[in-house]
């Protein structure tokens, strides 16, 4: 069992000898964002010249002015800015004629026991549990097929009040010729087609492939492809799968430090600007093809700069949501400025949390017997686990890519949280889900499933009418915080760093 996550490591060969760790191909931080995969898959769709955009020569607010405005505006929330906070372009666009709007994350209604919260400052309201769909209809060993995906939707949406479905044009991951990218959107569309009333019951969130694929032209073109697969004429929320620009926080390794020289890499040098992206998204909202937009795998700078790029447009619509990795063992967004920037007191932007169960690690399934790739001294056990995997961490590719959730510090934290759960008489899964649900910066938790039993377990933790839907007791929450204070950001810490790794992490990403 796991959550939506996108492995994107591509090898860059290196002939340097390595100290003891499993043999692997060296990869650079830029490659971990698959810019080359995107470039080859979408040949000719990288950022074009002025001929692609007839308004390219128009005077645009400089990025420096946008960022300066962001810094000053957040300090002085009055006057013109206070008026802007109440405007329709802030944090999502209300439907024509609607007066709906308010603070993000406020509970708006209860549907079959499921709380529904406002996403951003407009009228987009979503269930606080969203269906993660990354492997729906995919080529993974436990990817749910179309029939099971429809069962998930029947149970969650039609019976239990779930409205949010999160997907991407790049899903399923992994894909193959028989199950290509876009198949997940098609499966959702085939379920919607069974009954025309279903479209109004759901909030569809999908993503454009990130990096050099993000241009004004491609934002329009890729959305049209998603609309065709869904069989609908609008999408509720459209996000960048990862940023167009370089940032160390949008890879699957342990990179946190910003390296300025990466700005000049060929796949970042001419990336789409915040202004270009905001203009494209705003035009699509005005055309009725979107209700709101946002970004994934980004940071406080990206969020705030995107907001102020939109504010600078005559009819701009600011983003309504950010989507990032968030769990008991990764509170980064709460402590690096994202939650602060998203607050109704500042930019009033929603937040979708993914990998709430840390790729299945926070179910506890890997505590007694380590993941297959973590058993190099017991090749017989490793081979057995690879042949009969308990989850994605026992898969060789996934296990390598998502190693940070099983770093030494992450493992220590997971064992301590498991002990807290045991003392409280709940499962580690329940502890992780209930903790995330209660965070005031989280609008919705995105969770993936491979069986109906897993889905039912999740639904119970989000049922406001049941015992599991209640907040964790205060003493349990404090014990969780005590562990956090001793081991603050475990998935970005490691006790496996070779002396001769020369600034590279376990999958070749740039560290620290």
XYZ file of C-alpha atoms in Angstrom:
512
model
C 0.000 0.000 0.000
C 1.316 3.416 -0.842
C 0.485 6.917 -1.973
C 0.941 8.902 -5.158
C 4.620 9.296 -5.922
C 6.505 9.762 -9.148
C 9.933 8.161 -9.544
C 12.003 10.217 -11.899
C 15.613 9.104 -11.722
C 17.514 8.733 -14.990
C 21.103 7.531 -15.048
C 24.195 9.626 -15.811
C 27.080 7.235 -16.176
C 30.124 7.571 -13.989
C 33.121 5.312 -13.938
C 34.251 6.237 -10.410
C 34.732 3.362 -7.993
C 32.300 3.361 -5.109
C 32.581 2.397 -1.476
C 30.217 -0.333 -0.200
C 26.664 0.234 -1.306
C 24.610 -1.647 -3.913
C 25.959 -1.117 -7.418
C 24.000 1.504 -9.309
C 24.264 3.886 -12.182
C 25.253 7.366 -11.118
C 22.663 10.011 -11.875
C 22.750 13.748 -11.518
C 20.162 15.896 -9.783
C 18.968 17.343 -13.062
C 18.352 13.870 -14.430
C 16.171 12.992 -11.446
C 13.536 15.312 -12.902
C 13.478 13.403 -16.192
C 13.926 16.480 -18.408
C 15.514 14.281 -21.057
C 12.700 11.749 -20.915
C 10.167 14.534 -21.321
C 12.178 16.140 -24.117
C 12.455 12.906 -26.099
C 8.877 11.852 -25.432
C 7.543 15.239 -26.450
C 9.958 16.211 -29.188
C 9.433 19.733 -30.415
C 7.331 20.713 -27.421
C 9.959 22.430 -25.349
C 9.675 26.145 -24.786
C 9.424 27.879 -28.142
C 10.378 31.310 -29.391
C 8.235 34.420 -29.624
C 6.283 32.987 -32.551
C 4.586 30.546 -30.144
C 2.993 33.424 -28.261
C 1.794 36.535 -30.087
C 1.958 38.439 -26.786
C 5.557 37.446 -26.058
C 6.822 40.935 -26.901
C 4.345 42.641 -24.588
C 5.806 44.225 -21.487
C 5.559 41.802 -18.569
C 6.260 42.492 -14.871
C 9.783 41.337 -14.123
C 10.324 38.344 -11.872
C 12.234 40.629 -9.491
C 9.206 42.904 -9.107
C 6.952 39.923 -8.526
C 9.159 38.573 -5.758
C 9.577 41.989 -4.169
C 5.820 42.390 -4.145
C 5.459 38.971 -2.558
C 7.820 39.849 0.251
C 6.300 43.233 1.016
C 2.701 42.239 0.413
C 2.805 39.482 2.996
C 4.004 41.995 5.606
C 1.345 44.624 4.946
C -2.067 42.934 4.415
C -4.165 46.061 4.141
C -5.297 48.660 1.622
C -5.298 47.455 -1.973
C -4.002 44.040 -0.945
C -6.796 43.540 1.563
C -9.286 44.340 -1.192
C -7.537 41.867 -3.469
C -7.948 39.137 -0.857
C -11.686 39.359 -1.286
C -11.488 39.344 -5.088
C -12.578 36.492 -7.306
C -9.074 35.962 -8.661
C -7.591 34.930 -5.338
C -7.009 31.292 -4.464
C -9.310 29.801 -7.101
C -12.029 31.210 -9.306
C -15.665 31.020 -8.207
C -18.138 30.002 -10.879
C -19.763 32.850 -12.823
C -22.342 34.572 -10.655
C -21.156 32.833 -7.499
C -20.448 34.804 -4.345
C -18.842 31.811 -2.665
C -15.471 32.283 -1.055
C -13.702 32.200 2.278
C -10.645 30.896 4.101
C -8.964 27.807 2.725
C -9.360 24.576 4.704
C -12.561 25.613 6.439
C -15.058 22.761 6.696
C -17.990 23.622 4.441
C -20.176 20.536 4.650
C -20.464 16.893 5.683
C -21.406 14.280 3.065
C -22.075 10.735 4.273
C -19.726 11.321 7.183
C -16.961 12.814 5.002
C -15.859 16.362 5.770
C -15.542 18.663 2.755
C -13.170 21.625 2.955
C -12.620 24.757 0.918
C -9.555 24.578 -1.337
C -8.177 28.090 -1.701
C -10.330 31.167 -1.415
C -12.905 30.398 -4.109
C -15.768 27.921 -4.348
C -13.774 24.729 -4.917
C -14.709 22.382 -2.068
C -13.138 18.933 -1.742
C -13.373 15.905 0.516
C -10.594 15.777 3.110
C -9.596 12.374 1.723
C -8.820 12.201 -1.986
C -8.313 9.141 -4.164
C -4.684 8.807 -5.251
C -4.571 7.120 -8.653
C -0.945 6.925 -9.729
C -0.961 3.178 -10.427
C -4.565 2.787 -11.595
C -4.522 0.668 -14.728
C -0.730 0.480 -14.698
C 1.982 -2.089 -15.292
C 3.035 -2.490 -11.648
C 2.793 -5.906 -10.012
C -0.171 -4.769 -7.896
C -1.703 -2.050 -10.046
C -5.517 -2.126 -9.742
C -7.215 -2.919 -13.041
C -10.093 -0.955 -14.524
C -12.752 -3.054 -12.810
C -11.215 -2.597 -9.358
C -10.707 1.121 -9.977
C -14.408 1.453 -10.733
C -15.175 -0.400 -7.499
C -12.997 2.083 -5.625
C -14.945 4.947 -7.171
C -18.317 3.350 -6.440
C -17.465 2.834 -2.776
C -15.666 6.106 -2.148
C -17.730 8.541 -4.221
C -21.204 7.024 -4.435
C -21.337 5.547 -0.934
C -18.902 7.382 1.335
C -18.951 11.023 0.230
C -15.483 11.293 -1.320
C -15.341 13.939 -4.056
C -11.643 14.521 -4.836
C -9.899 12.378 -7.466
C -6.244 13.238 -8.071
C -4.483 12.020 -11.197
C -2.059 13.132 -13.941
C -1.580 12.884 -17.680
C 1.585 10.897 -16.936
C -0.296 8.183 -14.994
C -0.160 5.260 -14.681
C 3.346 4.849 -13.349
C 4.763 2.501 -14.394
C 3.221 2.270 -17.854
C 3.865 0.120 -20.899
C 2.559 -0.218 -24.450
C -0.594 -2.007 -23.359
C -1.166 0.435 -20.488
C 0.228 3.757 -21.717
C 0.407 7.141 -20.052
C -3.078 8.623 -19.976
C -4.707 5.283 -19.193
C -5.589 6.386 -15.658
C -7.493 9.430 -16.921
C -9.250 7.178 -19.437
C -10.341 4.776 -16.660
C -11.760 7.650 -14.623
C -13.526 8.887 -17.752
C -15.067 5.479 -18.412
C -16.521 5.488 -14.896
C -17.912 9.004 -15.332
C -19.497 7.969 -18.638
C -21.714 5.402 -16.898
C -23.902 8.162 -15.443
C -23.850 11.823 -16.479
C -24.710 12.930 -12.927
C -21.380 11.603 -11.658
C -19.388 14.533 -13.029
C -21.009 16.954 -10.573
C -20.251 14.618 -7.673
C -16.484 14.769 -8.138
C -13.654 17.270 -8.176
C -11.191 16.250 -10.894
C -7.578 17.250 -10.269
C -4.981 16.393 -12.888
C -1.455 17.475 -13.771
C 0.607 18.560 -16.736
C 4.011 16.867 -16.983
C 6.586 19.226 -15.508
C 10.017 20.545 -16.412
C 10.653 21.721 -19.960
C 7.221 20.466 -21.007
C 5.621 23.393 -19.172
C 4.940 26.192 -21.662
C 1.864 28.286 -22.347
C 1.257 26.351 -25.561
C 1.590 22.951 -23.879
C -0.560 23.882 -20.894
C -3.429 24.400 -23.335
C -2.606 21.390 -25.511
C -2.063 18.924 -22.676
C -5.242 19.999 -20.908
C -7.198 19.281 -24.090
C -5.775 15.756 -24.067
C -6.845 15.253 -20.457
C -10.334 16.552 -21.223
C -10.691 14.057 -24.080
C -9.667 11.146 -21.878
C -11.996 12.231 -19.085
C -14.846 12.830 -21.527
C -15.657 16.185 -19.939
C -15.384 19.829 -20.941
C -13.681 21.143 -17.804
C -11.229 20.121 -15.097
C -11.601 21.437 -11.581
C -7.922 21.706 -10.649
C -4.892 21.674 -12.994
C -1.403 21.561 -11.531
C 2.210 21.413 -12.677
C 3.472 17.914 -11.819
C 6.804 19.455 -10.905
C 8.161 22.974 -11.509
C 9.369 24.287 -14.834
C 12.385 25.822 -13.105
C 15.204 24.141 -11.224
C 14.569 23.476 -7.565
C 16.217 20.735 -5.497
C 12.939 19.897 -3.763
C 11.261 18.275 -6.769
C 13.219 15.020 -6.925
C 12.914 11.690 -5.160
C 16.248 11.724 -3.402
C 17.490 13.700 -0.419
C 18.450 16.986 -2.076
C 17.655 20.104 -0.074
C 20.512 22.525 -0.778
C 20.052 24.915 -3.684
C 22.878 24.820 -6.245
C 22.938 27.979 -8.362
C 24.924 26.438 -11.200
C 21.965 24.184 -11.983
C 20.033 27.251 -13.133
C 22.113 27.257 -16.301
C 21.518 23.629 -17.252
C 20.068 23.547 -20.798
C 16.737 22.081 -19.672
C 16.230 24.909 -17.141
C 17.861 27.926 -18.787
C 14.804 28.957 -20.816
C 12.125 27.583 -18.533
C 8.622 29.048 -18.537
C 8.319 32.059 -16.261
C 5.833 32.408 -13.429
C 4.085 35.067 -15.528
C 3.746 32.795 -18.572
C 2.272 29.998 -16.469
C -0.125 32.271 -14.569
C -1.347 33.837 -17.813
C -1.992 30.444 -19.440
C -3.872 29.131 -16.433
C -5.888 32.325 -16.039
C -6.913 32.245 -19.705
C -8.141 28.663 -19.301
C -10.159 29.606 -16.209
C -11.748 32.496 -18.107
C -12.528 30.072 -20.952
C -14.388 27.776 -18.527
C -11.984 24.852 -18.965
C -10.544 25.106 -15.454
C -11.835 26.172 -12.065
C -8.467 26.456 -10.354
C -4.772 25.705 -10.720
C -1.678 25.071 -8.672
C 1.644 23.297 -8.462
C 3.175 20.104 -7.077
C 6.585 19.310 -5.620
C 7.341 22.991 -5.170
C 8.193 25.289 -2.272
C 7.208 28.551 -0.604
C 9.096 30.626 -3.170
C 7.304 28.928 -6.062
C 3.922 29.310 -4.407
C 4.289 32.965 -3.515
C 5.892 33.990 -6.804
C 3.075 32.217 -8.683
C 0.489 34.115 -6.662
C 2.064 37.492 -7.334
C 2.572 36.743 -11.001
C -1.192 36.202 -11.191
C -1.955 39.334 -9.162
C 0.091 41.364 -11.662
C -2.132 40.279 -14.563
C -5.171 42.365 -15.409
C -7.511 39.387 -15.077
C -5.220 36.948 -13.315
C -6.359 34.033 -11.177
C -4.008 33.073 -8.373
C -3.298 29.393 -7.667
C -5.703 27.644 -5.322
C -3.540 24.709 -4.220
C -0.094 23.277 -3.608
C 0.512 19.512 -3.554
C 3.538 18.062 -1.790
C 4.918 15.048 0.043
C 3.765 15.156 3.690
C 3.640 12.596 6.478
C 4.669 11.793 10.032
C 8.244 11.441 8.785
C 8.171 14.472 6.471
C 6.773 17.668 7.976
C 8.919 19.817 5.714
C 6.082 21.971 4.321
C 5.027 23.008 7.817
C 8.509 24.223 8.655
C 9.918 25.639 5.397
C 7.330 28.346 4.748
C 4.729 26.539 2.597
C 2.111 26.331 5.359
C 2.837 29.944 6.308
C 2.494 31.159 2.713
C -0.690 29.103 2.237
C -2.429 30.476 5.332
C -5.659 32.476 4.879
C -3.761 35.352 6.517
C -1.324 35.310 3.584
C -2.022 33.744 0.168
C -5.074 31.639 1.128
C -4.050 28.538 -0.839
C -5.087 24.935 -0.189
C -2.745 21.998 0.317
C -3.026 18.400 -0.881
C -0.768 15.961 0.971
C 0.548 12.869 -0.801
C 2.674 9.973 0.399
C 0.840 10.273 3.701
C 1.871 6.653 4.358
C 5.405 7.220 3.047
C 5.105 4.752 0.190
C 3.658 2.116 2.546
C 6.416 2.428 5.166
C 3.977 3.931 7.688
C 1.787 0.834 7.519
C 4.571 -0.935 9.417
C 4.885 -3.744 6.870
C 8.650 -3.308 6.526
C 9.503 -3.076 10.233
C 10.067 -6.748 11.052
C 11.557 -7.708 7.694
C 13.338 -4.964 5.776
C 12.529 -4.145 2.139
C 14.086 -6.419 -0.448
C 16.726 -3.914 -1.547
C 17.760 -3.410 2.092
C 18.798 -7.046 2.509
C 22.133 -7.223 0.613
C 23.612 -9.639 3.178
C 20.762 -12.097 2.783
C 20.411 -12.564 -0.987
C 18.040 -15.509 -0.561
C 15.596 -13.410 1.481
C 15.958 -10.472 -0.910
C 15.222 -12.702 -3.896
C 12.169 -14.165 -2.171
C 10.791 -10.695 -1.416
C 11.447 -9.494 -4.959
C 9.508 -12.466 -6.301
C 6.634 -12.045 -3.838
C 6.625 -8.335 -2.904
C 4.590 -6.997 0.020
C 4.460 -3.574 -1.600
C 6.385 -1.124 -3.741
C 9.402 -1.074 -1.426
C 10.049 -4.741 -2.291
C 10.133 -3.852 -5.975
C 13.690 -3.228 -7.153
C 12.951 -0.020 -9.067
C 10.564 1.516 -6.542
C 12.695 0.377 -3.634
C 15.755 2.142 -5.007
C 13.916 5.300 -6.018
C 12.091 5.730 -2.696
C 15.025 4.853 -0.453
C 14.713 8.042 1.597
C 11.611 6.713 3.390
C 13.777 3.884 4.706
C 16.905 5.824 5.654
C 18.352 5.039 9.077
C 16.752 8.087 10.732
C 13.433 7.435 8.925
C 13.473 3.835 10.147
C 14.165 4.977 13.710
C 11.266 7.428 13.602
C 8.920 4.844 12.082
C 9.697 2.360 14.877
C 9.044 5.017 17.520
C 5.736 5.979 15.914
C 4.806 2.292 15.758
C 5.442 2.037 19.505
C 3.203 5.063 20.124
C 0.463 3.489 18.004
C 0.772 0.195 19.881
C 0.527 1.951 23.242
C -2.557 3.826 22.032
C -4.202 0.625 20.813
C -4.314 1.631 17.138
C -2.459 0.529 14.022
C 0.441 2.552 12.669
C -1.644 3.167 9.533
C -4.460 4.645 11.604
C -2.054 6.804 13.588
C -0.485 8.191 10.406
C -3.815 8.917 8.707
C -5.513 10.500 11.706
C -2.474 12.645 12.435
C -2.345 13.978 8.883
C -6.098 14.587 8.723
C -5.914 16.837 11.779
C -3.168 19.163 10.507
C -4.643 22.617 10.012
C -2.525 23.270 6.924
C -3.863 20.222 5.069
C -6.955 20.507 2.885
C -7.014 16.896 1.678
C -4.910 13.746 2.066
C -4.318 11.796 -1.160
C -4.050 8.062 -0.569
C -3.595 5.204 -3.007
C -4.907 1.656 -2.575
C -4.514 -1.760 -4.149
C -7.488 -3.498 -2.489
C -10.979 -2.746 -1.197
C -9.840 -3.677 2.334
C -7.225 -0.918 2.231
C -9.768 1.595 0.963
C -12.233 0.681 3.712
C -9.511 1.121 6.344
C -8.798 4.614 5.013
C -12.480 5.551 4.835
C -12.924 4.618 8.491
C -10.173 7.063 9.476
C -11.973 9.883 7.676
C -15.512 9.110 8.875
C -16.492 12.052 11.058
C -19.245 9.938 12.613
C -16.939 7.144 13.732
C -14.387 6.815 16.535
C -11.475 6.638 14.089
C -12.585 9.906 12.522
C -11.958 11.785 15.763
C -8.718 13.654 16.498
C -5.985 11.694 18.220
C -5.938 12.175 22.015
C -3.812 15.131 23.089
C -1.317 12.944 24.951
C -0.779 10.785 21.848
C -0.298 13.865 19.669
C 2.300 15.170 22.119
C 4.206 11.891 22.094
C 4.336 12.177 18.298
C 5.720 15.705 18.615
C 8.359 14.529 21.091
C 9.636 12.004 18.550
C 9.624 14.718 15.905
C 11.690 17.045 18.087
C 14.377 14.381 18.454
C 14.411 13.451 14.755
C 13.041 16.429 12.895
C 13.356 15.646 9.186
C 14.303 11.972 9.010
C 13.708 11.261 5.334
C 16.338 13.868 4.436
C 18.915 12.476 6.867
C 21.017 9.391 6.192
C 23.569 7.195 7.917
C 24.563 5.689 4.555
C 26.831 8.284 2.968
C 30.047 6.980 1.438
C 33.294 8.907 1.828
C 33.903 8.683 -1.937
C 30.359 9.396 -3.143
C 31.446 12.933 -4.037
C 28.257 14.846 -3.255
C 25.831 12.236 -4.565
C 23.064 10.410 -2.743
C 21.970 6.816 -3.162
C 20.229 7.363 -6.480
C 22.841 9.806 -7.723
C 21.002 12.971 -6.704
C 23.010 16.022 -5.597
C 23.343 16.164 -1.806
C 23.201 17.625 0.752
